[in-house]
Structures are given as C-alpha cells and as structure tokens.
Amino acid sequence: MSGMKHRMISLALLTALLAGAASAQTVYRWTDSAGRVQYSDQPPPADAKGVQEKNVQGSSIQNNETSLAASDAQKKNPVTLYVSECGESCDGAKGYLNKRGIPHTVVDPTRSAELNKKFREDTGGTVIPVLKVGERRLTGWSESNWAQALDSAGYPKSAPFSKPKPLEDRAGLDAAKKSPTDAEKNKPAAPTPAPPPATKTKS
C-alpha cells in the first residue's frame, strides 16, 4: 500500500513539473522594418532588428507584453496630468488614466506656487485638466482624444495586471508644511476647470 502511495505522489509531482515547464514561454521584443517596436510570443521575422527574449510563465505572458510596451512608451513619450479637484472633468481624466494603467506624473497646480508656475509654463494656459503625452498637449477632458494620443504614443490599450501608481510632483509642498501661514498667503489662484464633455443625445 505504501509503495502504491509513493508512486502516486511521484506521478503527481512529475505531472506538476511537466505542467510548469509547458507553461513557461518566451516573449520576443524586436524592431520591425518600419522602426516600430513589436512584442510577441512568436519568433520575429528574419529582418527583425534588436531581438530580445524573455522567459515568462504562460499565464503572465500578456501582462509582461503590456508592461514592456508601457515602459517603452513612457521612455519616448512620458505622460503628465495637470489636474486638481475640479469636479467631473478632472475625475474623468484621473479615472481614465488609472483604469488604463498608464504610468504618469500628476501635477496639481492648486497645491503650491511652484506647481502653479510649472503648470502655466508647461501648458501656457489656465484651464485644467491638461494631458501631456511627450510634446503633445491636450486641454480639457475628452476620452476619445486622449485615447487617440496615448494609442499613437505606443501605450497599450489594456492595463497590466499590476497597475502602476501615479507619481506626484511635490514641488514646494515640503516648504508649505514648514511654513503653513506663508503658504496660505501665497496660495495660487486655482485654474479654471474645463467644461465636461458633451453627452451624446439619442436621436
């Protein structure tokens, strides 16, 4: 009886090891003839350049492809969101980037004079929210326009399993904590919230 039990355990262990080996796959990264970076679990064509391989578990292969694509896009076209607690437009803007898992930096121009100055210098305006994707600037919240800009910059349309948390630009905030009275005196005027996008009416 004990011998049979031992063989059953060994068989189960062997099956588990084989299943683990079978699920291990390779993600390929390369640059195609048009200069675009591609990712796939299939080997690249013969004319591919800069081929890289990475072994991952089969269950996580799509997540790795998504994370790698987002990382590449971030290096070429970093995303900055200029936003505050302005209501529907700002909530929609923040929610969309978080839902899509876009790595980005948040600048709230109402929190310090330094951040307000940065907002005005970077955007040239007084209306929020503003999205910067690389050198491209979009004022006002529009899901279709923002989606097109992010797609063009190479950001994946689906979020990775582990979504990155937004980075907060904290320029001037530490000084404001040390001297709250001065910070209140020098508090910048809040930018004008952009109107929410028009809702489509049924004809």
Coordinates of C-alpha atoms in Angstrom, one line a residue:
M1 CA 0.0 0.0 0.0
S2 CA 2.8 2.4 0.9
G3 CA 4.6 1.6 -2.4
M4 CA 1.5 2.5 -4.4
K5 CA 1.0 5.7 -2.4
H6 CA 4.7 6.6 -3.1
R7 CA 4.2 6.0 -6.8
M8 CA 1.0 8.1 -6.8
I9 CA 2.9 11.0 -5.2
S10 CA 5.8 10.7 -7.6
L11 CA 3.4 10.7 -10.6
A12 CA 1.6 13.8 -9.3
L13 CA 4.9 15.6 -8.7
L14 CA 6.1 14.7 -12.2
T15 CA 2.8 15.9 -13.7
A16 CA 3.1 19.3 -11.9
L17 CA 6.7 19.7 -13.1
L18 CA 5.8 19.0 -16.7
A19 CA 2.9 21.4 -16.5
G20 CA 5.1 24.1 -15.1
A21 CA 7.7 23.5 -17.9
A22 CA 5.0 23.6 -20.5
S23 CA 3.6 26.9 -19.3
A24 CA 7.0 28.6 -19.4
Q25 CA 7.1 30.7 -22.6
T26 CA 9.3 33.3 -24.3
V27 CA 8.3 36.8 -25.1
Y28 CA 10.2 38.3 -28.1
R29 CA 10.9 42.0 -28.5
W30 CA 12.2 43.5 -31.7
T31 CA 12.1 46.4 -34.1
D32 CA 10.4 45.9 -37.4
S33 CA 11.4 47.3 -40.8
A34 CA 9.3 50.4 -40.2
G35 CA 11.1 51.2 -36.9
R36 CA 8.2 50.1 -34.7
V37 CA 8.8 48.1 -31.5
Q38 CA 6.9 44.8 -31.5
Y39 CA 6.2 42.2 -28.9
S40 CA 5.0 38.6 -29.4
D41 CA 5.2 35.0 -28.1
Q42 CA 6.1 34.0 -31.7
P43 CA 9.7 34.3 -33.1
P44 CA 10.3 37.6 -35.1
P45 CA 10.8 37.6 -38.8
A46 CA 14.3 37.3 -40.3
D47 CA 14.6 41.1 -41.0
A48 CA 13.9 42.0 -37.3
K49 CA 16.4 44.2 -35.5
G50 CA 17.4 44.3 -31.9
V51 CA 15.8 41.0 -31.0
Q52 CA 15.4 40.3 -27.2
E53 CA 14.0 37.2 -25.5
K54 CA 12.5 36.9 -22.0
N55 CA 11.2 33.7 -20.4
V56 CA 7.9 34.1 -18.5
Q57 CA 5.1 31.9 -17.3
G58 CA 2.4 31.4 -19.8
S59 CA -0.3 32.9 -17.5
S60 CA 1.6 36.1 -17.3
I61 CA 2.8 36.5 -20.9
Q62 CA 0.2 39.0 -21.8
N63 CA 0.8 41.0 -18.7
N64 CA 4.6 41.1 -19.5
E65 CA 3.9 42.2 -23.1
T66 CA 1.7 45.0 -21.8
S67 CA 4.2 46.2 -19.1
L68 CA 7.1 46.2 -21.6
A69 CA 5.1 48.2 -24.1
A70 CA 4.1 50.7 -21.5
S71 CA 7.7 51.0 -20.3
D72 CA 8.9 51.7 -23.9
A73 CA 6.2 54.3 -24.5
Q74 CA 7.0 56.0 -21.2
K75 CA 10.6 56.4 -22.2
K76 CA 9.7 58.0 -25.5
N77 CA 6.6 59.9 -24.6
P78 CA 6.2 60.4 -20.8
V79 CA 2.8 61.3 -19.6
T80 CA 2.0 64.2 -17.2
L81 CA -1.5 65.0 -16.0
Y82 CA -2.2 68.6 -14.7
V83 CA -5.3 68.2 -12.6
S84 CA -6.9 69.2 -9.3
E85 CA -10.2 68.5 -7.5
C86 CA -12.1 70.4 -10.2
G87 CA -15.1 68.1 -10.5
E88 CA -16.4 65.9 -13.3
S89 CA -13.7 66.6 -15.9
C90 CA -10.8 66.1 -13.5
D91 CA -12.4 62.9 -12.0
G92 CA -12.9 61.5 -15.5
A93 CA -9.4 62.3 -16.5
K94 CA -7.8 60.7 -13.5
G95 CA -10.1 57.7 -13.6
Y96 CA -9.3 57.0 -17.3
L97 CA -5.5 57.0 -16.9
N98 CA -5.8 54.8 -13.8
K99 CA -8.2 52.4 -15.5
R100 CA -5.9 52.0 -18.4
G101 CA -2.9 51.6 -16.2
I102 CA -0.9 54.5 -17.8
P103 CA 2.2 55.4 -15.9
H104 CA 2.1 59.1 -15.3
T105 CA 3.1 62.1 -13.1
V106 CA 0.4 64.2 -11.5
V107 CA 0.8 68.0 -11.1
D108 CA -1.9 69.7 -9.0
P109 CA -1.3 73.5 -9.6
T110 CA -3.5 74.4 -6.6
R111 CA -1.2 72.9 -4.1
S112 CA 1.8 75.3 -4.2
A113 CA 3.1 78.3 -6.0
E114 CA 5.9 76.2 -7.6
L115 CA 3.4 73.7 -9.0
N116 CA 1.2 76.5 -10.3
K117 CA 4.2 78.1 -12.0
K118 CA 5.1 74.8 -13.5
F119 CA 1.6 74.3 -14.8
R120 CA 1.5 77.7 -16.5
E121 CA 4.9 77.4 -18.0
D122 CA 4.4 73.8 -19.3
T123 CA 0.8 74.3 -20.6
G124 CA 0.7 78.0 -21.5
G125 CA -2.9 78.1 -20.2
T126 CA -5.2 78.4 -17.2
V127 CA -7.6 75.6 -17.8
I128 CA -7.5 72.1 -16.3
P129 CA -7.3 69.2 -16.8
V130 CA -4.4 69.1 -19.3
L131 CA -2.7 65.9 -20.5
K132 CA 0.8 66.0 -21.9
V133 CA 2.0 62.9 -23.9
G134 CA 5.6 63.6 -24.9
E135 CA 5.4 67.0 -26.5
R136 CA 1.7 66.8 -27.4
R137 CA -0.6 68.8 -25.2
L138 CA -4.4 68.2 -24.8
T139 CA -6.5 70.7 -22.9
G140 CA -9.8 69.6 -21.4
W141 CA -11.0 66.1 -20.8
S142 CA -12.1 64.0 -23.9
E143 CA -11.8 60.3 -23.7
S144 CA -11.7 59.8 -27.5
N145 CA -8.9 62.5 -27.9
W146 CA -6.9 61.2 -25.0
A147 CA -7.2 57.6 -26.1
Q148 CA -6.0 58.5 -29.6
A149 CA -3.0 60.4 -28.2
L150 CA -2.0 57.5 -25.9
D151 CA -2.5 55.0 -28.7
S152 CA -0.3 57.0 -31.1
A153 CA 2.4 57.2 -28.4
G154 CA 2.5 53.4 -28.2
Y155 CA 0.7 52.9 -24.8
P156 CA -1.2 49.6 -24.6
K157 CA -5.0 49.8 -24.6
S158 CA -5.4 47.2 -21.9
A159 CA -4.0 47.7 -18.3
P160 CA -1.3 45.3 -16.9
F161 CA -2.3 43.0 -14.0
S162 CA -0.4 45.2 -11.6
K163 CA -1.3 48.9 -12.4
P164 CA 1.4 51.5 -11.7
K165 CA 0.6 54.2 -9.2
P166 CA 0.7 57.8 -10.4
L167 CA 3.8 59.8 -9.3
E168 CA 3.0 63.1 -7.5
D169 CA 5.0 66.2 -8.3
R170 CA 5.6 67.7 -4.8
A171 CA 7.4 70.9 -5.8
G172 CA 7.0 73.4 -3.0
L173 CA 4.9 71.1 -0.8
D174 CA 7.6 70.5 1.8
A175 CA 8.2 74.2 2.3
A176 CA 4.5 74.8 2.7
K177 CA 4.4 72.2 5.5
K178 CA 7.2 74.1 7.3
S179 CA 5.5 77.4 7.0
P180 CA 1.8 77.0 6.5
T181 CA 1.0 80.6 7.2
D182 CA 3.2 81.8 4.3
A183 CA 1.9 79.1 2.1
E184 CA -1.7 80.2 2.7
K185 CA -0.7 83.9 1.9
N186 CA 1.0 82.8 -1.3
K187 CA -1.6 80.3 -2.3
P188 CA -2.0 80.4 -6.1
A189 CA -5.3 81.1 -7.9
A190 CA -7.0 77.9 -9.0
P191 CA -7.0 77.2 -12.7
T192 CA -10.4 77.2 -14.5
P193 CA -12.0 73.8 -14.8
A194 CA -12.7 72.8 -18.3
P195 CA -16.4 72.0 -19.0
P196 CA -17.3 68.3 -19.0
P197 CA -17.5 66.7 -22.4
A198 CA -20.9 66.9 -24.1
T199 CA -23.0 63.9 -23.7
K200 CA -24.5 62.3 -26.8
T201 CA -28.2 62.5 -27.1
K202 CA -30.3 59.8 -28.8
S203 CA -32.0 60.9 -32.0

